[in-house]
Amino acid sequence: MIEQHFGESTPFSIGVEEELMVLDAETLRLAPRAAELIAASRGSVLPGTLKAELFASALELNTEICASPAEAEEALRELRAAANRLAEERGLRLAAAGSHPTSRPEDEVIADESRYAEFVAYAGVSARRQGVSGLHVHVGMPSAEACFHALEGVLPWLPVVLALSANSPYLRGEETGMQSNRAEVLAQLPRSGAPPAFASYEEWEAFVDYFARLGIGADYTRFWWDIRPHPNFGTLEIRMPDQPTSLAVTAAITAILHELCRAALDRPRPDHDPAARGFYQQNRWAAARFGLNAELFHPEGERTARASELAAELAGDRLDTTRTEADRQLEVGRANGLEAVCADLVERTLG
């Protein structure tokens, strides 16, 4: 049995993880120095923590448990500002985006932690390609079954969220042709995309335990699905969005995901549909490729709809649902080059 803590925090409390890139202030290239910032932050009074990620140039900002998306936004604002101060003191800069415009991930330094060394040894080049950054949102769930109910209700809308958040059009100094290159990179991992359509939390638990008993995956955190239960935190963890550059975009997407979880539990759990995961996979690819211009299977009707139309249903007037941050990167890059893209990312990360 997996230890679980559902219902121990206030239902629909929220925690947010952002993945930022550490850059050299002069070259704006990735700098494998996140560990310095983490060490320097220890002892500071912050509404969260700075943590390591797979690459030594990646810095994860984790909020404490927050009562609302608005509280999480303020925590992230303070964490971004504190991390930036530490970076500037060391000749570094921070940038938030789904990928670095010029980096070749396979050449980047892996963080000096045993869990990451083990992951790279297992996944090989698939792991070394994971030089991408995402926004993870944890929403507190009242019970294990409520968590699975919410998962199935939220899942069909995640490609729309991906389209809204698309922010990784470049890789290795080239346009990839994808609005979210990150989504394509993540799909190269084992146990990625949508989780199987389990009938219950117990079925999920048995599936994860089977992998662990046979030595394929140590625990449920080795399942890199777009959405998953996180019983140790008592949350539903949503891992779909690209990392936004603007904090305002992070805040809006966090609020949307929070609302989707609430709405899912206000409705009956969706009936099992054998074709649903196939529709999801198509929508996931289309959103990654075309962003808000993607044509998607409607999550709640037998028709297709433009991602921008569905995004407007979710976002209202909180976000521009005609243009992504990936579109901005491409406009800046085509007009002024990739160094200008990097500079724009740095500026907007704290703007």
Coordinates of C-alpha atoms in Angstrom, one line a residue, residues 9-341:
S9 CA -5.0 19.6 4.1
T10 CA -7.9 21.8 3.2
P11 CA -9.6 20.5 0.1
F12 CA -8.5 22.4 -3.0
S13 CA -5.5 23.9 -1.3
I14 CA -2.8 24.4 -3.9
G15 CA 1.0 24.2 -4.4
V16 CA 2.9 25.2 -7.5
E17 CA 6.3 24.2 -8.9
E18 CA 8.0 26.4 -11.5
E19 CA 11.1 25.3 -13.4
L20 CA 13.5 28.2 -14.2
M21 CA 16.7 28.3 -16.2
V22 CA 19.9 29.7 -14.8
L23 CA 21.9 31.7 -17.3
D24 CA 25.3 33.4 -17.5
A25 CA 24.6 37.1 -17.4
E26 CA 27.0 37.9 -20.3
T27 CA 26.3 35.1 -22.8
L28 CA 22.7 34.2 -21.7
R29 CA 23.6 30.6 -22.1
L30 CA 22.7 28.0 -19.6
A31 CA 25.0 28.0 -16.5
P32 CA 25.2 24.8 -14.4
R33 CA 25.1 26.7 -11.1
A34 CA 21.7 26.2 -9.7
A35 CA 23.2 24.5 -6.7
E36 CA 24.9 27.8 -5.7
L37 CA 21.5 29.5 -5.5
I38 CA 19.9 26.7 -3.6
A39 CA 22.7 26.7 -1.0
A40 CA 22.6 30.5 -0.7
S41 CA 18.8 30.4 -0.1
R42 CA 19.1 28.2 3.0
G43 CA 18.1 30.1 6.1
S44 CA 16.1 32.7 4.2
V45 CA 12.4 33.2 5.2
L46 CA 10.6 32.5 2.0
P47 CA 7.1 31.2 1.2
G48 CA 8.6 28.1 -0.3
T49 CA 11.9 26.5 -1.3
L50 CA 14.5 26.5 -4.1
K51 CA 15.3 23.0 -5.3
A52 CA 17.5 21.1 -7.8
E53 CA 16.2 19.5 -11.0
L54 CA 17.7 17.0 -13.5
F55 CA 20.0 19.6 -15.1
A56 CA 22.5 21.6 -13.1
S57 CA 21.2 24.7 -14.8
A58 CA 17.6 24.2 -13.7
L59 CA 16.2 25.8 -10.6
E60 CA 12.8 24.7 -9.2
L61 CA 10.7 27.1 -7.2
N62 CA 8.2 25.3 -4.9
T63 CA 5.6 27.2 -3.0
E64 CA 4.3 26.1 0.4
I65 CA 0.7 24.9 0.6
C66 CA -1.5 27.9 -0.3
A67 CA -5.1 28.5 0.3
S68 CA -5.9 29.9 -3.1
P69 CA -4.3 30.5 -6.6
A70 CA -3.9 34.2 -5.6
E71 CA -1.9 33.2 -2.6
A72 CA 0.2 30.9 -4.7
E73 CA 0.9 33.8 -7.2
E74 CA 2.2 36.0 -4.4
A75 CA 4.4 33.2 -3.1
L76 CA 5.9 32.7 -6.6
R77 CA 6.4 36.4 -7.0
E78 CA 8.5 36.5 -3.9
L79 CA 10.3 33.3 -4.8
R80 CA 11.2 34.6 -8.3
A81 CA 12.4 37.9 -6.8
A82 CA 14.5 36.2 -4.1
A83 CA 16.1 33.7 -6.6
N84 CA 16.8 36.6 -9.0
R85 CA 18.6 38.5 -6.3
L86 CA 20.8 35.5 -5.5
A87 CA 21.5 35.1 -9.2
E88 CA 22.5 38.7 -9.9
E89 CA 24.9 38.6 -6.9
R90 CA 26.7 35.8 -8.7
G91 CA 26.8 37.1 -12.3
L92 CA 23.8 35.0 -13.3
R93 CA 20.3 35.6 -14.7
L94 CA 17.1 33.6 -14.5
A95 CA 14.8 32.9 -17.5
A96 CA 11.4 31.1 -17.5
A97 CA 10.3 29.3 -20.6
G98 CA 9.6 25.8 -21.8
S99 CA 13.0 25.4 -23.4
H100 CA 16.2 27.4 -23.9
P101 CA 16.4 28.8 -27.5
T102 CA 20.0 27.8 -28.2
S103 CA 20.9 25.0 -25.8
R104 CA 21.8 21.5 -26.9
P105 CA 20.4 19.5 -23.9
E106 CA 22.5 16.4 -24.5
D107 CA 25.6 18.6 -23.8
E108 CA 24.3 20.1 -20.5
V109 CA 25.6 19.1 -17.1
I110 CA 23.4 16.7 -15.0
A111 CA 22.8 17.8 -11.4
D112 CA 25.1 16.0 -8.9
E113 CA 22.5 13.9 -7.1
S114 CA 22.2 10.1 -7.1
R115 CA 18.6 10.0 -8.2
Y116 CA 19.4 11.9 -11.3
A117 CA 22.5 9.7 -12.1
E118 CA 20.3 6.6 -11.7
F119 CA 17.6 8.1 -14.0
V120 CA 20.2 8.9 -16.7
A121 CA 21.7 5.5 -16.4
Y122 CA 18.3 4.0 -17.0
A123 CA 16.7 6.3 -19.6
G124 CA 19.9 7.2 -21.4
V125 CA 19.5 9.7 -24.2
S126 CA 15.8 10.0 -23.5
A127 CA 16.8 11.5 -20.1
R128 CA 19.5 13.7 -21.6
R129 CA 17.0 15.2 -24.0
Q130 CA 14.9 16.5 -21.1
G131 CA 16.3 20.0 -21.1
V132 CA 12.8 21.4 -20.9
S133 CA 10.8 23.2 -18.2
G134 CA 7.2 22.8 -17.0
L135 CA 4.7 24.2 -14.6
H136 CA 3.4 21.6 -12.1
V137 CA 0.2 22.4 -10.1
H138 CA -0.8 20.3 -7.0
V139 CA -4.5 20.6 -5.9
G140 CA -5.4 19.1 -2.5
M141 CA -8.0 16.3 -2.8
P142 CA -10.4 15.2 0.0
S143 CA -9.9 11.4 -0.7
A144 CA -8.1 9.0 -3.0
E145 CA -11.3 8.3 -5.0
A146 CA -12.0 12.0 -5.3
C147 CA -8.4 12.4 -6.7
F148 CA -9.2 9.8 -9.4
H149 CA -12.5 11.3 -10.2
A150 CA -10.9 14.7 -10.7
L151 CA -8.1 13.2 -12.8
E152 CA -10.6 11.8 -15.3
G153 CA -12.6 15.0 -15.4
V154 CA -9.6 17.3 -15.9
L155 CA -7.7 15.1 -18.3
P156 CA -9.7 15.9 -21.5
W157 CA -9.1 19.6 -21.0
L158 CA -5.3 19.3 -20.6
P159 CA -4.5 19.7 -24.4
V160 CA -6.3 23.0 -24.2
V161 CA -4.2 24.0 -21.3
L162 CA -1.1 22.9 -23.2
A163 CA -2.1 25.1 -26.2
L164 CA -2.6 28.1 -23.8
S165 CA 0.8 27.6 -22.2
A166 CA 2.8 26.7 -25.3
N167 CA 6.2 28.4 -24.8
S168 CA 9.0 26.2 -26.3
P169 CA 9.2 26.7 -30.1
Y170 CA 13.1 26.6 -30.2
L171 CA 15.6 23.9 -29.6
R172 CA 19.4 23.9 -30.4
G173 CA 19.1 27.3 -32.1
E174 CA 16.4 26.2 -34.5
E175 CA 12.7 26.6 -34.9
T176 CA 11.2 23.2 -34.2
G177 CA 7.9 23.7 -36.0
M178 CA 6.2 23.0 -32.7
Q179 CA 4.6 25.5 -30.4
S180 CA 5.5 23.2 -27.5
N181 CA 8.7 21.3 -28.3
R182 CA 8.7 20.4 -24.6
A183 CA 5.6 18.2 -24.9
E184 CA 7.2 16.2 -27.7
V185 CA 10.4 15.8 -25.7
L186 CA 8.5 14.6 -22.6
A187 CA 6.7 12.0 -24.8
Q188 CA 10.1 10.3 -25.3
L189 CA 10.2 9.2 -21.6
P190 CA 8.9 5.9 -20.5
R191 CA 5.4 6.1 -18.9
S192 CA 4.5 9.5 -20.4
G193 CA 1.4 11.1 -21.8
A194 CA -1.9 10.1 -20.3
P195 CA -2.1 7.5 -17.6
P196 CA -4.0 4.3 -18.5
A197 CA -7.8 4.4 -17.9
F198 CA -8.0 2.8 -14.5
A199 CA -11.4 2.1 -13.0
S200 CA -10.3 3.1 -9.5
Y201 CA -7.5 4.5 -7.3
E202 CA -6.9 0.9 -6.1
E203 CA -6.3 -0.2 -9.7
W204 CA -3.8 2.6 -10.2
E205 CA -2.1 1.7 -6.9
A206 CA -1.8 -2.0 -7.9
F207 CA -0.4 -1.0 -11.3
V208 CA 2.3 1.2 -9.7
D209 CA 3.1 -1.4 -7.1
Y210 CA 3.6 -4.0 -9.8
F211 CA 6.3 -1.9 -11.5
A212 CA 8.0 -1.4 -8.1
R213 CA 7.9 -5.1 -7.1
L214 CA 9.5 -6.1 -10.4
G215 CA 12.1 -3.3 -10.2
I216 CA 10.9 -1.3 -13.3
G217 CA 10.0 1.8 -11.4
A218 CA 11.0 2.6 -7.9
D219 CA 7.7 4.4 -7.0
Y220 CA 4.9 6.5 -8.5
T221 CA 7.2 9.5 -9.0
R222 CA 8.9 7.5 -11.8
F223 CA 5.7 7.8 -13.8
W224 CA 6.0 10.9 -15.9
W225 CA 2.4 11.2 -16.9
D226 CA 0.8 14.6 -17.7
I227 CA -1.4 14.2 -14.6
R228 CA -1.1 11.8 -11.7
P229 CA -2.1 11.2 -8.1
H230 CA 0.5 12.3 -5.6
P231 CA -0.7 10.4 -2.4
N232 CA 2.3 11.5 -0.3
F233 CA 1.2 15.1 -0.7
G234 CA -2.5 14.2 -0.8
T235 CA -2.9 16.0 -4.2
L236 CA -3.7 15.6 -7.8
E237 CA -0.5 16.8 -9.6
I238 CA -1.0 18.4 -13.1
R239 CA 2.2 18.4 -15.1
M240 CA 0.9 19.4 -18.6
P241 CA 1.7 23.1 -19.1
D242 CA 4.9 24.5 -20.5
Q243 CA 6.7 26.8 -18.1
P244 CA 5.3 30.3 -18.7
T245 CA 7.6 33.3 -18.8
S246 CA 5.2 35.8 -17.5
L247 CA 4.1 35.3 -13.9
A248 CA 0.7 36.5 -14.9
V249 CA 0.4 33.5 -17.3
T250 CA 1.5 31.1 -14.6
A251 CA -1.2 32.6 -12.2
A252 CA -3.9 32.4 -14.8
I253 CA -3.1 28.8 -15.8
T254 CA -2.9 27.8 -12.1
A255 CA -6.3 29.3 -11.5
I256 CA -7.8 27.5 -14.5
L257 CA -6.5 24.1 -13.3
H258 CA -7.8 24.8 -9.8
E259 CA -11.2 25.6 -11.3
L260 CA -11.1 22.5 -13.5
C261 CA -10.5 20.3 -10.4
R262 CA -13.5 21.8 -8.6
A263 CA -15.8 21.5 -11.6
A264 CA -14.8 17.9 -12.1
L265 CA -15.8 16.9 -8.6
D266 CA -19.1 18.8 -9.0
R267 CA -20.0 16.4 -11.9
P268 CA -20.4 12.7 -12.1
R269 CA -17.2 10.9 -13.0
P270 CA -17.1 10.5 -16.8
D271 CA -18.2 7.1 -18.2
H272 CA -15.5 4.8 -19.4
D273 CA -14.9 5.3 -23.1
P274 CA -12.3 3.0 -24.7
A275 CA -11.6 5.7 -27.4
A276 CA -11.0 8.5 -25.0
R277 CA -7.2 8.0 -24.6
G278 CA -6.9 8.0 -28.4
F279 CA -8.7 11.3 -28.7
Y280 CA -6.5 12.7 -25.9
Q281 CA -3.3 11.6 -27.7
Q282 CA -4.4 13.3 -30.9
N283 CA -5.4 16.5 -29.1
R284 CA -2.1 16.5 -27.2
W285 CA -0.1 16.3 -30.4
A286 CA -2.2 18.9 -32.2
A287 CA -1.9 21.4 -29.3
A288 CA 1.9 20.9 -29.1
R289 CA 2.2 21.4 -32.9
F290 CA -0.2 24.3 -33.5
G291 CA -0.9 25.8 -30.1
L292 CA -4.1 27.9 -30.1
N293 CA -4.6 27.3 -33.8
A294 CA -5.0 23.5 -33.2
E295 CA -8.2 21.8 -34.2
L296 CA -9.2 19.6 -31.3
F297 CA -11.9 17.0 -30.4
H298 CA -14.2 18.9 -28.1
P299 CA -13.8 17.4 -24.6
E300 CA -17.6 17.4 -24.1
G301 CA -19.2 17.0 -27.5
E302 CA -19.1 15.1 -30.8
R303 CA -17.5 17.9 -32.7
T304 CA -14.2 19.5 -33.2
A305 CA -13.3 23.0 -32.0
R306 CA -10.4 25.4 -32.4
A307 CA -8.1 25.4 -29.3
S308 CA -8.5 29.2 -29.1
E309 CA -12.3 28.7 -28.7
L310 CA -11.9 26.1 -26.0
A311 CA -9.3 28.2 -24.3
A312 CA -11.6 31.2 -24.2
E313 CA -14.1 29.0 -22.3
L314 CA -11.5 28.3 -19.7
A315 CA -9.7 31.6 -19.5
G316 CA -12.3 34.2 -20.0
D317 CA -10.5 37.6 -20.1
R318 CA -7.6 36.5 -17.9
L319 CA -5.4 35.5 -20.9
D320 CA -4.9 36.4 -24.6
T321 CA -6.5 33.3 -26.2
T322 CA -5.3 34.2 -29.7
R323 CA -1.6 34.3 -29.2
T324 CA 0.8 32.2 -27.1
E325 CA 4.2 33.0 -25.5
A326 CA 5.6 30.7 -28.2
D327 CA 4.3 33.2 -30.8
R328 CA 6.1 36.0 -29.1
Q329 CA 9.4 34.1 -29.0
L330 CA 9.1 33.4 -32.7
E331 CA 8.3 37.0 -33.5
V332 CA 11.3 38.3 -31.5
G333 CA 13.6 35.6 -33.0
R334 CA 12.6 36.2 -36.6
A335 CA 13.0 39.9 -36.2
N336 CA 16.1 40.1 -34.0
G337 CA 17.7 36.7 -33.5
L338 CA 17.9 34.2 -30.7
E339 CA 20.1 36.3 -28.4
A340 CA 17.2 38.8 -28.4
V341 CA 14.8 36.0 -27.5

